Coordinates of C-alpha atoms in Angstrom, one line a residue:
Chain A
X1 CA -25.5 1.1 -14.9
X2 CA -23.2 -0.8 -12.0
X3 CA -19.7 0.3 -11.9
X4 CA -18.7 -3.7 -12.0
X5 CA -19.3 -4.6 -15.3
X6 CA -17.6 -1.4 -16.4
X7 CA -14.4 -2.5 -19.0
X8 CA -12.0 0.8 -19.3
X9 CA -9.8 0.2 -22.8
X10 CA -7.5 2.4 -21.9
X11 CA -4.1 2.8 -24.2
X12 CA -0.8 3.0 -24.4
X13 CA 1.5 5.5 -25.7
X14 CA 2.5 3.3 -28.5
X15 CA -1.2 2.4 -29.9
X16 CA -1.6 -0.9 -27.5
X17 CA -5.1 -1.5 -26.3
X18 CA -5.8 -3.0 -22.3
X19 CA -9.1 -3.9 -21.6
X20 CA -9.6 -3.7 -18.0
X21 CA -12.2 -3.1 -15.1
X22 CA -13.5 -0.3 -13.9
X23 CA -12.4 -0.6 -9.7
X24 CA -8.8 -1.2 -11.1
X25 CA -8.7 1.0 -13.6
X26 CA -10.1 3.8 -10.8
X27 CA -7.5 3.6 -8.2
X28 CA -5.9 6.5 -11.0
X29 CA -7.8 9.1 -10.2
X30 CA -6.3 10.5 -13.3
X31 CA -8.6 7.3 -15.3
X32 CA -11.5 7.9 -12.0
X33 CA -11.6 11.7 -12.5
X34 CA -12.2 10.7 -16.7
X35 CA -14.9 8.6 -15.9
X36 CA -16.6 10.8 -14.4
X37 CA -19.3 12.0 -16.3
X38 CA -19.3 8.9 -19.2
X39 CA -21.2 6.6 -19.1
X40 CA -20.6 3.9 -21.9
X41 CA -20.3 0.5 -20.8
X42 CA -17.0 0.6 -22.1
X43 CA -14.6 4.4 -22.3
X44 CA -11.4 4.3 -24.5
X45 CA -8.9 6.4 -22.3
X46 CA -5.7 7.6 -24.3
X47 CA -2.8 7.2 -21.8
X48 CA 0.1 9.1 -24.6
X49 CA 2.9 9.5 -22.8
X50 CA 3.1 5.8 -20.9
X51 CA 4.2 3.0 -23.5
X52 CA 2.2 -1.1 -23.4
X53 CA 5.3 -2.2 -21.4
X54 CA 5.0 0.1 -18.6
X55 CA 1.9 -0.2 -18.9
X56 CA 1.6 -3.3 -18.1
X57 CA 3.4 -3.8 -15.3
X58 CA 1.1 -0.6 -13.8
X59 CA -1.7 -2.7 -14.6
X60 CA -0.8 -5.7 -12.9
X61 CA -0.3 -3.7 -9.6
X62 CA -3.4 -2.0 -9.5
X63 CA -5.3 -5.3 -10.6
X64 CA -3.0 -7.1 -7.9
X65 CA -3.8 -4.3 -5.1
X66 CA -7.9 -4.6 -5.8
X67 CA -7.6 -8.2 -5.6
X68 CA -5.4 -7.5 -2.0
X69 CA -8.0 -5.4 -1.1
X70 CA -11.1 -7.2 -1.9
X71 CA -9.8 -10.9 -0.4
X72 CA -8.3 -8.5 2.6
X73 CA -4.8 -9.6 1.5
X74 CA -2.1 -9.5 5.1
X75 CA 0.5 -7.1 5.0
X76 CA 3.0 -9.8 5.0
X77 CA 1.7 -11.1 1.8
X78 CA 1.5 -7.3 0.0
X79 CA 4.1 -6.0 1.0
X80 CA 6.5 -8.8 0.5
X81 CA 4.5 -8.8 -3.7
X82 CA 5.0 -4.3 -3.5
X83 CA 9.4 -6.2 -3.1
X84 CA 9.2 -8.1 -6.2
X85 CA 6.9 -6.2 -8.0
X86 CA 10.0 -3.1 -7.4
X87 CA 12.5 -6.1 -9.3
X88 CA 13.0 -4.5 -12.6
X89 CA 15.6 -3.0 -14.2
X90 CA 16.6 0.4 -13.4
X91 CA 15.0 1.9 -16.3
X92 CA 11.5 -0.2 -16.0
X93 CA 11.7 1.3 -12.8
X94 CA 11.8 5.1 -12.9
X95 CA 9.6 4.6 -16.1
X96 CA 7.3 3.3 -13.9
X97 CA 7.6 5.7 -11.1
X98 CA 6.8 8.8 -13.7
X99 CA 3.0 7.2 -15.0
X100 CA 1.8 5.9 -11.3
X101 CA 3.0 10.1 -11.8
X102 CA 0.9 11.5 -13.8
X103 CA -1.1 8.8 -13.5
X104 CA -2.2 9.9 -10.5
X105 CA -1.3 6.1 -8.1
X106 CA -0.6 7.5 -4.6
X107 CA 1.2 3.8 -3.8
X108 CA 2.5 3.4 -6.5
X109 CA 4.1 6.4 -7.0
X110 CA 5.3 6.0 -2.8
X111 CA 7.3 2.5 -3.6
X112 CA 7.4 3.4 -6.3
X113 CA 9.8 6.2 -4.1
X114 CA 10.5 4.2 -1.4
X115 CA 12.5 2.5 -3.8
X116 CA 14.5 4.6 -5.6
X117 CA 15.9 5.8 -2.6
X118 CA 16.2 3.0 -1.2
X119 CA 18.8 3.5 -4.7
X120 CA 20.4 6.2 -3.3
X121 CA 21.7 5.2 0.3
X122 CA 24.9 4.3 0.5
X123 CA 26.0 5.4 -2.9
X124 CA 28.9 8.9 -3.7
X125 CA 28.1 11.4 -6.0
X126 CA 29.5 10.0 -8.6
X127 CA 27.0 6.4 -8.1
X128 CA 24.3 8.4 -7.8
X129 CA 25.7 10.6 -11.2
X130 CA 26.1 7.0 -12.9
X131 CA 22.5 6.4 -12.2
X132 CA 20.1 8.4 -12.8
X133 CA 22.9 9.1 -16.0
X134 CA 23.3 12.8 -14.7
X135 CA 26.6 14.9 -16.4
X136 CA 28.3 17.3 -12.9
X137 CA 27.9 20.9 -13.9
X138 CA 29.6 22.7 -11.1
X139 CA 32.2 24.4 -12.1
X140 CA 35.8 22.6 -10.1
X141 CA 36.1 25.3 -7.5
X142 CA 32.0 24.5 -6.2
X143 CA 34.2 21.6 -6.5
X144 CA 36.4 22.1 -4.1
X145 CA 34.4 23.2 -1.6
X146 CA 31.7 20.9 -1.9
X147 CA 34.8 18.0 -1.4
X148 CA 35.6 20.4 2.1
X149 CA 31.6 20.3 3.1
X150 CA 31.8 16.6 3.0
X151 CA 35.7 16.2 4.6
X152 CA 33.4 18.1 7.3
X153 CA 30.9 15.1 8.1
X154 CA 33.2 12.7 7.2
X155 CA 36.3 12.6 10.2
X156 CA 33.1 14.4 12.8
X157 CA 31.7 10.2 12.1
X158 CA 34.6 9.0 12.4
X159 CA 35.2 10.9 15.7
X160 CA 31.9 10.1 16.6
X161 CA 33.1 6.5 16.2
X162 CA 36.0 6.5 18.5
X163 CA 34.8 8.3 20.9
X164 CA 32.3 5.1 21.0
Chain B
X1 CA 15.7 6.6 -30.2
X2 CA 14.4 7.1 -26.3
X3 CA 16.8 7.8 -24.1
X4 CA 18.6 5.8 -22.0
X5 CA 17.2 6.8 -18.6
X6 CA 14.6 8.7 -18.3
X7 CA 14.2 11.6 -16.8
X8 CA 12.1 12.7 -13.9
X9 CA 10.9 15.6 -13.5
X10 CA 10.9 18.1 -10.4
X11 CA 7.7 16.8 -8.2
X12 CA 9.7 13.6 -9.0
X13 CA 12.3 14.0 -7.5
X14 CA 11.3 16.2 -4.2
X15 CA 9.5 12.9 -3.5
X16 CA 12.1 10.3 -3.4
X17 CA 14.4 13.2 -1.4
X18 CA 11.4 12.7 1.1
X19 CA 12.2 9.4 1.9
X20 CA 16.0 10.3 2.4
X21 CA 17.7 11.6 5.4
X22 CA 20.1 14.3 6.0
X23 CA 23.0 12.2 5.0
X24 CA 21.7 10.9 1.2
X25 CA 20.4 14.7 1.0
X26 CA 23.5 16.6 1.1
X27 CA 25.3 13.6 -1.0
X28 CA 22.4 14.7 -3.8
X29 CA 23.3 17.8 -3.5
X30 CA 26.3 17.7 -5.2
X31 CA 25.1 15.9 -8.5
X32 CA 24.5 18.3 -10.1
X33 CA 22.9 21.7 -9.2
X34 CA 19.2 20.7 -10.6
X35 CA 20.1 18.3 -7.7
X36 CA 20.9 20.8 -5.6
X37 CA 18.2 24.1 -5.6
X38 CA 15.8 20.4 -5.2
X39 CA 17.5 18.8 -1.8
X40 CA 18.0 22.2 -0.1
X41 CA 14.9 22.5 -0.5
X42 CA 12.8 23.9 3.3
X43 CA 10.1 21.5 3.5
X44 CA 12.3 18.7 3.8
X45 CA 14.8 19.8 5.9
X46 CA 11.9 21.2 7.8
X47 CA 11.2 17.8 8.0
X48 CA 14.1 15.6 9.4
X49 CA 14.6 19.0 11.8
X50 CA 12.2 18.1 13.3
X51 CA 13.3 13.5 13.6
X52 CA 16.7 14.8 13.9
X53 CA 17.4 17.9 15.6
X54 CA 21.3 17.7 15.7
X55 CA 21.3 17.9 12.4
X56 CA 22.5 20.8 10.6
X57 CA 20.4 22.1 7.3
X58 CA 22.9 23.4 4.8
X59 CA 20.1 26.4 3.2
X60 CA 20.7 27.4 6.8
X61 CA 22.9 28.8 9.2
X62 CA 25.9 27.6 10.5
X63 CA 27.4 25.3 7.9
X64 CA 27.9 22.0 9.2
X65 CA 31.4 22.9 10.2
X66 CA 29.6 24.9 13.6
X67 CA 29.2 21.9 14.6
X68 CA 33.1 20.4 13.6
X69 CA 35.0 23.4 15.5
X70 CA 33.1 22.0 18.1
X71 CA 35.0 18.6 18.4
X72 CA 38.0 20.7 17.8
X73 CA 38.9 24.0 18.5
X74 CA 36.5 23.4 21.0
X75 CA 38.5 20.9 23.0
X76 CA 41.0 23.0 23.7
X77 CA 39.4 24.9 25.0
X78 CA 38.3 28.5 24.8
X79 CA 40.7 29.8 24.5
X80 CA 40.7 30.7 21.2
X81 CA 37.7 33.4 19.8
X82 CA 35.6 30.1 17.6
X83 CA 31.9 29.8 16.9
X84 CA 29.5 26.3 17.0
X85 CA 26.4 26.1 16.1
X86 CA 23.7 23.7 16.5
X87 CA 21.0 23.4 14.6
X88 CA 17.4 25.2 15.5
X89 CA 19.6 26.2 18.8
X90 CA 17.8 29.9 19.6
X91 CA 19.4 30.7 23.2
X92 CA 17.2 32.4 25.0
X93 CA 19.1 31.8 28.1
X94 CA 22.6 30.9 28.7
X95 CA 25.6 29.6 31.4
X96 CA 28.5 28.9 31.4
X97 CA 31.3 27.5 34.3
X98 CA 34.5 26.1 33.6
X99 CA 33.8 24.0 31.9
X100 CA 30.4 23.7 30.0
X101 CA 28.0 25.8 28.6
X102 CA 24.2 25.0 29.5
X103 CA 21.1 26.5 27.7
X104 CA 18.3 26.6 26.6
X105 CA 16.3 27.8 23.3
X106 CA 12.6 28.9 23.7
X107 CA 11.6 28.0 20.8
X108 CA 10.9 24.3 20.9
X109 CA 12.1 23.8 24.0
X110 CA 15.1 21.9 24.6
X111 CA 18.2 21.9 26.2
X112 CA 21.8 21.3 25.9
X113 CA 24.6 21.5 27.9
X114 CA 28.1 21.7 26.1
X115 CA 31.2 20.2 27.3
X116 CA 33.8 22.9 26.5
X117 CA 36.7 21.5 28.5
X118 CA 38.8 17.4 27.5
X119 CA 34.7 16.1 27.3
X120 CA 33.8 18.4 24.7
X121 CA 30.0 16.1 24.2
X122 CA 26.7 18.4 23.2
X123 CA 23.9 16.8 26.0
X124 CA 20.4 18.2 24.1
X125 CA 17.1 17.5 25.9
X126 CA 14.2 18.0 25.4
X127 CA 11.4 19.5 27.1
X128 CA 8.3 18.8 24.5
X129 CA 6.0 21.4 25.9
X130 CA 7.5 22.7 29.4
X131 CA 8.2 26.5 28.7
X132 CA 11.9 27.4 30.5
X133 CA 12.4 30.7 31.3
X134 CA 15.8 30.8 32.9
X135 CA 18.9 28.3 33.4
X136 CA 22.3 28.8 35.5
X137 CA 25.1 25.5 35.8
X138 CA 27.3 25.0 37.9
X139 CA 31.1 24.8 36.7
X140 CA 30.4 20.7 38.3
X141 CA 27.4 21.2 35.2
X142 CA 25.0 20.5 36.9
X143 CA 22.5 22.5 35.8
X144 CA 19.3 23.9 36.6
X145 CA 16.6 25.6 35.9
X146 CA 13.0 26.7 35.6
X147 CA 10.0 25.0 33.6
X148 CA 6.3 25.2 33.7
X149 CA 3.4 23.6 31.6
X150 CA 1.3 25.7 29.8
X151 CA -1.5 24.2 29.7
X152 CA -2.0 21.9 33.3
X153 CA -1.5 24.9 35.8
X154 CA -3.5 22.7 38.2
X155 CA -1.2 19.7 39.0
X156 CA 1.3 19.1 41.4
X157 CA 4.4 19.6 38.1
X158 CA 3.0 22.5 36.3
X159 CA 5.9 24.5 37.6
X160 CA 9.2 23.6 39.6
X161 CA 12.3 24.4 39.7
X162 CA 14.6 21.0 38.0
X163 CA 18.7 19.7 37.6
X164 CA 20.3 17.8 35.2
X165 CA 24.1 16.2 36.2
X166 CA 26.7 17.1 33.7
X167 CA 26.1 14.0 32.0
X168 CA 21.9 14.9 31.1
X169 CA 19.9 13.1 33.8
X170 CA 18.0 14.4 35.8
X171 CA 19.4 15.5 39.2
X172 CA 15.9 15.7 41.2
X173 CA 12.8 18.5 41.3
X174 CA 12.1 20.8 43.5
X175 CA 8.6 22.1 43.4
X176 CA 8.1 25.1 45.9
X177 CA 5.1 26.8 46.0
X178 CA 6.1 30.4 46.4
X179 CA 7.9 30.3 43.3
X180 CA 5.7 28.7 41.1
X181 CA 2.2 31.3 39.8
X182 CA 4.1 32.9 37.3
X183 CA 6.4 34.6 40.8
X184 CA 9.6 32.9 39.1
X185 CA 11.2 36.1 37.1
X186 CA 14.8 34.7 36.6
X187 CA 17.5 32.3 39.2
X188 CA 21.3 31.9 39.2
X189 CA 22.9 29.2 40.7
X190 CA 26.6 30.1 42.6
X191 CA 29.2 27.1 42.6
X192 CA 28.6 26.3 46.1
X193 CA 25.3 24.9 44.9
X194 CA 22.6 27.9 45.8
X195 CA 20.8 29.2 43.9
X196 CA 18.7 32.9 44.2
X197 CA 15.0 33.3 42.9
X198 CA 13.7 37.1 41.8
X199 CA 9.8 36.9 42.2
X200 CA 7.9 38.4 41.1
X201 CA 6.6 39.7 44.1
X202 CA 9.8 41.3 44.7
X203 CA 11.3 39.2 46.9
X204 CA 14.2 36.7 47.0
X205 CA 14.2 33.3 47.2
X206 CA 16.9 31.3 48.5
X207 CA 17.4 27.4 48.2
X208 CA 20.0 25.1 48.5
X209 CA 21.3 21.9 46.6
X210 CA 24.9 21.3 48.5
X211 CA 23.0 18.9 50.5
X212 CA 21.7 16.2 49.0
X213 CA 17.6 17.8 48.5
X214 CA 17.3 21.4 47.5
X215 CA 16.5 22.6 50.9
X216 CA 15.1 26.5 51.1
X217 CA 18.0 28.5 53.1
X218 CA 15.7 31.8 52.9
X219 CA 12.6 33.9 51.7
X220 CA 12.3 37.0 53.1
X221 CA 9.0 38.9 51.3
X222 CA 9.3 42.3 50.4
X223 CA 7.4 43.7 48.7
X224 CA 7.5 45.1 45.8
X225 CA 9.0 46.1 43.1
X226 CA 9.3 42.7 40.7
X227 CA 12.8 41.3 40.4
X228 CA 13.2 40.9 37.2
X229 CA 16.9 40.4 37.0
X230 CA 19.8 38.0 39.2
X231 CA 22.9 37.5 40.3
X232 CA 23.9 34.7 42.4
X233 CA 27.6 34.6 43.7
X234 CA 29.4 32.0 45.4
X235 CA 30.9 33.6 47.9
X236 CA 29.2 36.1 49.2
X237 CA 26.0 37.5 48.2
X238 CA 23.3 37.1 45.0
X239 CA 22.3 41.0 43.6
X240 CA 18.5 41.5 41.8
X241 CA 17.5 43.8 39.8
X242 CA 14.3 45.8 39.5
X243 CA 11.5 46.9 38.4
X244 CA 11.8 49.8 39.2
X245 CA 15.5 50.6 39.3
X246 CA 17.0 50.0 42.8
X247 CA 18.8 46.5 43.5
X248 CA 18.8 44.7 46.2
X249 CA 21.4 42.5 47.4
X250 CA 21.3 39.5 50.1
X251 CA 24.4 38.3 51.9
X252 CA 24.8 34.4 52.0
X253 CA 26.6 34.6 55.1
X254 CA 24.5 37.0 57.6
X255 CA 21.5 37.1 55.1
X256 CA 21.4 40.8 55.2
X257 CA 18.9 42.9 53.4
X258 CA 20.7 45.9 51.2
X259 CA 18.0 48.1 48.7
X260 CA 18.8 50.5 47.0
X261 CA 18.3 52.8 44.1
X262 CA 21.9 52.7 41.9
X263 CA 20.5 54.5 38.6
X264 CA 19.6 58.5 38.7
X265 CA 16.1 56.9 37.5
X266 CA 12.6 54.1 38.3
X267 CA 12.9 52.9 35.9
X268 CA 13.7 48.5 35.0
X269 CA 16.7 47.2 35.6
X270 CA 16.8 44.5 33.2
X271 CA 21.0 43.3 34.1
X272 CA 22.8 42.8 37.0
X273 CA 25.7 41.6 37.9
X274 CA 28.5 41.0 40.9
X275 CA 31.7 41.9 39.9
X276 CA 33.4 40.9 43.9
X277 CA 31.6 40.5 46.9
X278 CA 31.2 44.3 46.9
X279 CA 30.7 45.9 43.8
X280 CA 27.3 45.6 41.7
X281 CA 26.7 46.8 38.5
X282 CA 22.8 47.1 37.1
X283 CA 21.9 47.7 33.4
X284 CA 18.8 49.8 32.5
X285 CA 16.6 49.4 29.4
X286 CA 15.1 53.4 28.9
X287 CA 13.2 51.6 25.7
X288 CA 9.8 51.8 27.2
X289 CA 10.2 54.4 29.2
X290 CA 11.1 57.0 26.2
X291 CA 12.8 59.4 28.6
X292 CA 15.7 60.4 27.5
X293 CA 18.2 58.4 29.1
X294 CA 20.9 56.5 28.3
X295 CA 20.8 52.5 28.1
X296 CA 24.2 52.5 30.1
X297 CA 25.5 50.1 33.1
X298 CA 26.4 51.6 36.2
X299 CA 28.2 49.7 39.5
X300 CA 27.4 51.2 42.6
X301 CA 29.9 49.8 45.7
X302 CA 27.6 47.8 47.9
X303 CA 29.5 48.5 51.5
X304 CA 30.4 51.7 50.6
X305 CA 27.2 52.7 49.4
X306 CA 28.0 54.5 46.7
X307 CA 27.9 54.4 42.6
X308 CA 31.2 54.2 41.1
X309 CA 30.4 55.3 37.9
X310 CA 27.8 54.3 34.5
X311 CA 29.5 52.9 31.9
X312 CA 29.2 51.4 28.4
X313 CA 27.2 54.8 26.9
X314 CA 30.4 55.8 25.0
X315 CA 31.9 52.3 23.2
X316 CA 32.1 53.7 19.9
X317 CA 33.2 56.9 20.1
X318 CA 28.5 57.5 18.2
X319 CA 27.6 58.4 22.5
X320 CA 25.2 56.1 23.8
X321 CA 23.5 52.7 23.2
X322 CA 19.9 53.5 21.9
X323 CA 19.1 49.5 22.0
X324 CA 18.3 48.3 25.7
X325 CA 20.8 46.2 28.1
X326 CA 20.5 42.5 27.6
X327 CA 22.5 41.6 29.6
X328 CA 25.7 41.9 32.0
X329 CA 28.1 38.5 32.8
X330 CA 30.3 39.3 35.7
X331 CA 33.7 36.7 34.7
X332 CA 32.9 34.4 37.9
X333 CA 36.4 34.0 39.1
X334 CA 38.8 37.5 40.2
X335 CA 35.8 39.8 38.8
X336 CA 38.3 41.6 36.8
X337 CA 36.6 41.9 34.1
X338 CA 32.8 42.4 32.8
X339 CA 30.8 41.2 29.8
X340 CA 27.4 43.8 28.4
X341 CA 25.9 42.9 25.7
X342 CA 23.4 44.9 23.8
X343 CA 21.6 43.0 20.9
X344 CA 23.4 43.9 18.6
X345 CA 26.7 43.2 20.7
X346 CA 28.7 42.8 23.3
X347 CA 31.4 44.3 24.6
X348 CA 33.4 43.1 27.7
X349 CA 35.3 45.8 30.2
X350 CA 37.9 45.8 32.2
X351 CA 36.4 46.3 35.5
X352 CA 39.4 48.9 37.0
X353 CA 39.3 51.5 34.5
X354 CA 35.5 50.2 33.1
X355 CA 37.4 50.8 30.4
X356 CA 36.3 48.9 26.6
X357 CA 38.8 45.9 26.3
X358 CA 36.9 44.6 23.2
X359 CA 34.0 44.7 21.0
X360 CA 31.6 42.6 19.0
X361 CA 28.8 43.0 16.3
X362 CA 26.2 40.4 15.0
X363 CA 25.3 41.1 11.2
X364 CA 21.4 42.8 11.2
X365 CA 20.0 39.2 10.1
X366 CA 21.4 37.6 14.2
X367 CA 20.7 39.5 17.5
X368 CA 22.6 38.4 20.9
X369 CA 20.2 37.1 23.1
X370 CA 21.7 35.1 25.2
X371 CA 25.5 35.4 27.6
X372 CA 27.6 34.1 29.3
X373 CA 31.6 34.6 31.1
X374 CA 33.3 32.7 32.9
X375 CA 37.4 34.0 33.4
X376 CA 38.6 32.9 30.1
X377 CA 35.7 34.0 28.1
X378 CA 32.1 35.0 27.1
X379 CA 29.9 32.8 25.7
X380 CA 27.3 34.7 23.5
X381 CA 24.9 33.1 22.2
X382 CA 23.3 34.2 19.0
X383 CA 19.6 34.3 17.5
X384 CA 19.6 33.7 13.6
X385 CA 16.1 35.2 12.6
X386 CA 14.6 32.2 9.7
X387 CA 12.8 33.9 6.0
X388 CA 10.4 31.5 5.6
X389 CA 8.0 29.4 8.2
X390 CA 11.8 27.9 9.9
X391 CA 11.5 29.2 13.4
X392 CA 15.0 30.9 14.4
X393 CA 17.7 29.3 14.1
X394 CA 21.8 30.4 16.0
X395 CA 24.9 29.5 17.4
X396 CA 27.1 30.5 20.0
X397 CA 30.4 32.8 19.5
X398 CA 32.9 32.7 21.8
X399 CA 35.1 35.6 23.0
X400 CA 38.6 35.0 24.3
X401 CA 40.4 37.3 26.2
X402 CA 43.6 35.8 27.0
X403 CA 46.1 35.9 25.6

C-alpha cells in the first residue's frame, strides 16, 4: 500500500468524520505516531477533544501547507495565507491553538502563539484579563505593589524620552 | 454549555510568552497568580536577557527600581547611600572618578560606565568573546582596560590595552610585547593619563596617553616576584604589590624605584593603594599559606621607609578577618580615607587616625567583588550568586561619607 492513496478518517469530538489524505494528516506528529504501526487503507482516528468547526480549520491549514510545500509556494504567499487564516474570532483562535498543541502540529502552534502574543502587545492588564477571561486573584496589597513596579517603569521611559 | 473562552494549558501559555518582550511579560505577570508564576519563568527571562542586556528580570535582583535610582538619586550626586543594578552586572573590576564609574563584568564580558554627575547615562560596551581583566577610569570619563581573545594567541591583536572615551567609543588600542602573553597582571590609570602596568615578570611598565597616542614612559625589569596589584596616583607615584610580600613604588618625576617588604612575612600582597605622596597601604592574603597570620592591612611610609602600623583586623571586635583583603582603594584626592574590601564587607578607614569610619556588610548570597572610591563615597561592586543555571547578577552600592 503506497502512502499516496491512503486516507485517514479523523473523527471530531462531535462525531463528524473528515477524510484526509495521509500526507496531510501526518503533518500532525500525534497522528503520524498513531499511524506508524497501522497499514490498513483507511484508518479511523478519533480526535476526542477537538470539535468539528476547529478540526475543519486545522485540516484546512494542513492541507494548504501540504500543497504549498509540494508546489513550492513562495514565502510571501504562505505568510499572507497564514495571516488570513488567523483572522478568526478569539474563541476559535484559542481552540485552534489548543488543537495544534494536542495534535502536535509545531508550525500551527507557532503561528497561533505568535498571533495571540501579538494581541497581548499594547494591552493593559485589565484588557488581557478580559481577552483571556481571567479574574485577577491578587490581594489589594499585592496589586498596589505591582502598580508601583509599573510606575517605575513608565516614569523611566518618560525620562528616557525626555533625554532624547 | 461550553466555556466562554477556552482555557490554555501552561505549556501553551509558555509558548505564547516566549513570543513576548520584557514589558509585555511584566504586564502578564500582573494578570493573575498563575500567570505571574509562568511569566517569571527563568528560561523566558534568560532568553530576553541574552537579547536585551539592560532589561531587569523581575525574579532576579536587582529589581527594576534599582536601575531607576540611577536616573534620580544618582544624578544628584553620590552624597547619599544608593544602589544601582544593571541586569547581569557582576562587577569584576570597578573604577570611579569624579563623575564616572566604570567597570568590567567577567561572566559575559562587557564594560559598563555610569555617569554619576549631570551626565547620568549608562554606557554598556559588549566585549564579545574578549577576556577582560582590569580597568581604570579618569575624571574625564576616559577608561582603559586590558583585554585578550583567549583563542587567537598568534594574532597581533590577541591581547592589548584598549581605551574608551566617556561616550563609550573606542579611543585607542595599544599593543606592546612586554604587556602580552599573560604578562599583564594589573593596571591603574592616574588622572593625568599615566597608566601603570604590573607585570608577571615583576616589572612595572608605565605608559602615558597624555599626548594623544599612548607612549611608553618607563619599563624596567626588576625581576621576580610577580606583581599582582597596582595603584597609580596622579601627581606622585605608583605602587605595586607582589606575590611575595613586597611593594614597589615608582616616582613619576624621577622614575626612581623603591622596593620594600612591608609586612611581617613574604605572603601575597593582594591589594595595594597609595594614600598620598608618601604613604602606601597593602592588604594581605594569608589564606593560601595558612601560616596563622592575619589578613591585615599595613600602612607604609615610603619616604621614611618605615611601617606606620597595621589595622583592619579588629573592625568587628571579633579579633581579625579570616577573609583576605580583596581590594583597597584610596579617595584619590586628599588621601584622608581608604576603603578596604573583604569578600563579605567593606570598611572605610580614616588615614590620620586609622580608625574605622564606617563598615558595610553584604548579604550571605553576596560577595564584594570590586571597589572604587572618590572624595564623596565608596562604590562597592557586589556579585550575587543565582540559583540554577542563571549567570551571577550584581549591583553597585554607594557608601557615602560626606555630611
